[in-house]
Amino acid sequence: MMHLYRSFGVLFFTILLMACGNSSQKKMTTQQPIADTSKFYPIDQFIREQIQYVDLRNFIITKSNSISNQVNKNSLNIIDTSQANHTNQLVISKEAFIKEAAAFLTEAITFSKQKYLYKETVFQDLSTASYTINYTAINTATPIQRVDILLSEETNILKRLFIRKNILLKDTIITQQYSWITNTGFQINSSAEAPNYNKTTATLVNFSKEAN
């Protein structure tokens, strides 16, 4: 439940506001392992509660996919884009939504178990009444390289969540970006780059409209 996040945030933001004073924007960086401070916002629990939020309501859930391929056929760099930009949109069931969201949940769980591998940075922006908590991997070999959490200053509730993941498979670099907007939907983008080849895919799931 959302009240859990408020209880996690009270002490954190009290301390943060004292540190920020009257400045419109402040930055606090912690280079020690963040196992103690990171407990203030469990993103895996947030995703679970968002899944439950959809499961308990009569939303119209839509899913869109897009794929773009580029292949250099020869040394002249002639690019074959015949399979580029295929897009489709359809209405999906709650069961299908849960399956799609499972990929996001998996990454959130992985991060939550490995928070000691990250450096925490906290920003407060009084002009937008929000906080951003950023986690950056200490080691470049860590698959999940970055997590950004945008919180409402007024409610201490998460507004947006971003996860960036890098994978190296032989000569191919795979970059995956996960984005979740609270009570609205999520998107998963993936790009694979190799010599003479580039492929990008995007999956967008929305659940912001309720059926009549």
Coordinates of C-alpha atoms in Angstrom, one line a residue:
M1 CA 0.0 0.0 0.0
M2 CA 1.1 3.6 -0.6
H3 CA 1.0 4.4 3.1
L4 CA 4.0 2.1 3.4
Y5 CA 6.1 4.5 1.3
R6 CA 5.0 7.5 3.4
S7 CA 6.2 5.7 6.5
F8 CA 9.5 4.9 4.8
G9 CA 9.8 8.5 3.7
V10 CA 9.1 10.5 6.8
L11 CA 12.5 10.2 8.5
F12 CA 14.4 10.4 5.2
F13 CA 12.8 13.6 4.0
T14 CA 12.9 15.3 7.4
I15 CA 16.7 14.9 7.4
L16 CA 16.9 15.9 3.8
L17 CA 15.0 19.1 4.2
M18 CA 17.2 20.1 7.1
A19 CA 20.2 19.6 4.9
C20 CA 18.7 21.5 2.0
G21 CA 18.0 24.8 3.9
N22 CA 16.6 27.6 1.6
S23 CA 18.3 26.6 -1.6
S24 CA 16.2 25.8 -4.6
Q25 CA 18.2 22.7 -5.4
K26 CA 20.6 20.7 -3.4
K27 CA 22.7 17.6 -4.0
M28 CA 23.8 15.0 -1.4
T29 CA 26.1 12.2 -2.4
T30 CA 27.0 9.1 -0.4
Q31 CA 29.9 6.9 -1.6
Q32 CA 29.6 4.3 1.2
P33 CA 27.4 1.2 0.6
I34 CA 23.8 2.3 0.8
A35 CA 22.2 -0.7 2.4
D36 CA 20.8 1.4 5.3
T37 CA 19.5 4.4 3.3
S38 CA 18.2 2.5 0.3
K39 CA 15.5 0.8 2.3
F40 CA 13.5 4.1 2.2
Y41 CA 12.0 3.1 -1.2
P42 CA 11.7 -0.6 -2.1
I43 CA 11.1 -0.4 -5.9
D44 CA 10.3 -4.1 -6.1
Q45 CA 7.4 -3.6 -3.7
F46 CA 6.3 -0.6 -5.7
I47 CA 6.0 -2.7 -8.9
R48 CA 4.1 -5.5 -7.0
E49 CA 1.6 -2.9 -5.8
Q50 CA 1.2 -1.4 -9.2
I51 CA 0.5 -4.9 -10.6
Q52 CA -2.1 -5.4 -7.8
Y53 CA -3.5 -1.9 -8.5
V54 CA -4.3 -3.0 -12.1
D55 CA -5.4 -6.5 -11.2
L56 CA -8.1 -5.0 -8.8
R57 CA -9.6 -2.6 -11.4
N58 CA -11.4 -2.8 -14.6
F59 CA -8.9 -1.0 -16.8
I60 CA -8.6 -1.1 -20.5
I61 CA -5.0 -2.3 -20.9
T62 CA -3.3 -1.6 -24.2
K63 CA 0.1 -2.8 -25.5
S64 CA 2.1 -1.5 -28.4
N65 CA 5.2 -3.0 -30.0
S66 CA 7.7 -1.5 -32.4
I67 CA 10.8 -3.0 -34.1
S68 CA 13.5 -1.3 -36.2
N69 CA 16.3 -3.2 -37.9
Q70 CA 19.3 -1.8 -39.8
V71 CA 21.8 -4.1 -41.5
N72 CA 24.8 -2.9 -43.5
K73 CA 24.9 -5.2 -46.5
N74 CA 28.4 -4.5 -47.7
S75 CA 31.4 -2.3 -47.4
L76 CA 29.5 0.5 -49.1
N77 CA 27.3 0.8 -46.0
I78 CA 24.1 0.2 -47.9
I79 CA 21.5 -0.1 -45.2
D80 CA 18.6 -2.5 -45.5
T81 CA 15.6 -1.0 -43.5
S82 CA 12.9 -3.2 -45.1
Q83 CA 11.9 -4.5 -41.7
A84 CA 12.0 -1.2 -39.9
N85 CA 9.3 0.4 -37.8
H86 CA 6.7 -2.3 -37.5
T87 CA 4.2 -1.1 -34.9
N88 CA 1.0 -2.7 -33.6
Q89 CA -1.4 -1.9 -30.8
L90 CA -3.9 -4.2 -29.1
V91 CA -6.0 -4.6 -26.0
I92 CA -4.6 -7.2 -23.6
S93 CA -6.0 -9.1 -20.6
K94 CA -4.9 -8.7 -17.0
E95 CA -3.1 -12.0 -17.3
A96 CA -1.1 -10.7 -20.3
F97 CA -0.4 -7.5 -18.4
I98 CA 1.0 -9.4 -15.4
K99 CA 3.2 -11.4 -17.8
E100 CA 4.6 -8.2 -19.4
A101 CA 5.1 -6.5 -16.1
A102 CA 7.1 -9.5 -14.8
A103 CA 10.1 -8.5 -16.8
F104 CA 10.1 -5.1 -15.0
L105 CA 9.6 -6.7 -11.7
T106 CA 12.5 -9.1 -12.2
E107 CA 14.9 -6.2 -12.7
A108 CA 13.5 -4.4 -9.6
I109 CA 14.0 -7.5 -7.5
T110 CA 17.6 -7.9 -8.8
F111 CA 18.4 -4.3 -7.9
S112 CA 16.8 -4.5 -4.5
K113 CA 19.0 -7.5 -3.6
Q114 CA 22.2 -5.7 -4.8
K115 CA 21.9 -2.2 -3.5
Y116 CA 25.3 -2.4 -1.9
L117 CA 26.8 -2.3 -5.4
Y118 CA 25.5 1.3 -6.0
K119 CA 26.3 4.8 -5.1
E120 CA 23.3 6.9 -4.0
T121 CA 22.8 10.6 -5.0
V122 CA 19.8 12.6 -3.8
F123 CA 18.5 15.8 -5.5
Q124 CA 15.8 18.1 -4.2
D125 CA 14.3 20.5 -6.6
L126 CA 12.0 23.0 -4.9
S127 CA 10.9 24.6 -8.2
T128 CA 9.2 21.3 -9.2
A129 CA 8.4 20.1 -5.7
S130 CA 10.1 16.8 -6.3
Y131 CA 13.0 14.6 -5.3
T132 CA 15.2 12.4 -7.4
I133 CA 17.1 9.5 -5.9
N134 CA 19.7 8.1 -8.3
Y135 CA 21.7 4.9 -7.9
T136 CA 24.7 4.5 -10.1
A137 CA 26.7 1.2 -10.3
I138 CA 30.1 1.4 -8.7
N139 CA 31.4 -1.2 -11.2
T140 CA 30.9 -0.8 -14.9
A141 CA 30.5 -4.6 -15.2
T142 CA 27.3 -4.6 -13.1
P143 CA 24.4 -5.2 -15.6
I144 CA 22.0 -2.7 -14.0
Q145 CA 24.0 0.5 -14.4
R146 CA 21.5 3.1 -13.2
V147 CA 18.2 3.5 -11.4
D148 CA 16.4 6.8 -11.1
I149 CA 13.4 7.4 -8.7
L150 CA 11.3 10.6 -9.0
L151 CA 9.3 11.3 -5.9
S152 CA 6.6 13.8 -5.2
E153 CA 7.7 16.2 -2.5
E154 CA 4.1 16.7 -1.3
T155 CA 3.1 13.0 -0.9
N156 CA 6.5 11.2 -0.9
I157 CA 5.0 8.9 -3.5
L158 CA 6.9 7.6 -6.5
K159 CA 6.0 9.4 -9.8
R160 CA 8.4 7.8 -12.2
L161 CA 10.9 4.9 -12.1
F162 CA 13.8 4.4 -14.6
I163 CA 16.1 1.4 -14.8
R164 CA 19.0 1.2 -17.3
K165 CA 20.7 -2.1 -18.0
N166 CA 23.7 -3.0 -20.2
I167 CA 24.7 -6.5 -21.4
L168 CA 27.6 -7.6 -23.5
L169 CA 27.2 -10.8 -25.5
K170 CA 30.3 -11.5 -27.6
D171 CA 30.4 -8.6 -30.1
T172 CA 26.9 -7.3 -29.3
I173 CA 26.0 -4.6 -26.8
I174 CA 22.5 -4.8 -25.5
T175 CA 21.0 -1.8 -23.8
Q176 CA 17.7 -2.1 -22.0
Q177 CA 15.7 0.8 -20.5
Y178 CA 12.7 0.4 -18.3
S179 CA 10.4 3.3 -17.5
W180 CA 7.3 3.1 -15.2
I181 CA 4.8 6.0 -14.7
T182 CA 2.7 5.5 -11.6
N183 CA -0.9 4.5 -12.2
T184 CA -0.4 5.0 -16.0
G185 CA 1.8 2.4 -17.6
F186 CA 5.3 1.3 -18.4
Q187 CA 7.7 1.0 -21.4
I188 CA 10.6 -1.3 -22.1
N189 CA 13.1 -0.3 -24.8
S190 CA 15.9 -2.6 -26.0
S191 CA 18.7 -1.9 -28.5
A192 CA 21.2 -4.4 -29.8
E193 CA 24.3 -3.1 -31.5
A194 CA 27.0 -5.1 -33.3
P195 CA 29.3 -4.5 -36.3
N196 CA 27.1 -3.8 -39.3
Y197 CA 23.9 -4.4 -37.4
N198 CA 21.5 -2.4 -35.2
K199 CA 18.1 -3.5 -33.8
T200 CA 15.8 -1.6 -31.5
T201 CA 12.5 -2.8 -30.0
A202 CA 10.0 -1.0 -27.8
T203 CA 7.1 -2.3 -25.8
L204 CA 4.6 0.2 -24.3
V205 CA 1.8 -0.9 -21.9
N206 CA -0.8 1.6 -20.7
F207 CA -3.6 1.1 -18.2
S208 CA -4.7 4.6 -17.5
K209 CA -8.3 4.3 -18.9
E210 CA -11.0 2.4 -17.0
A211 CA -13.7 0.5 -18.9
N212 CA -17.3 1.7 -18.7

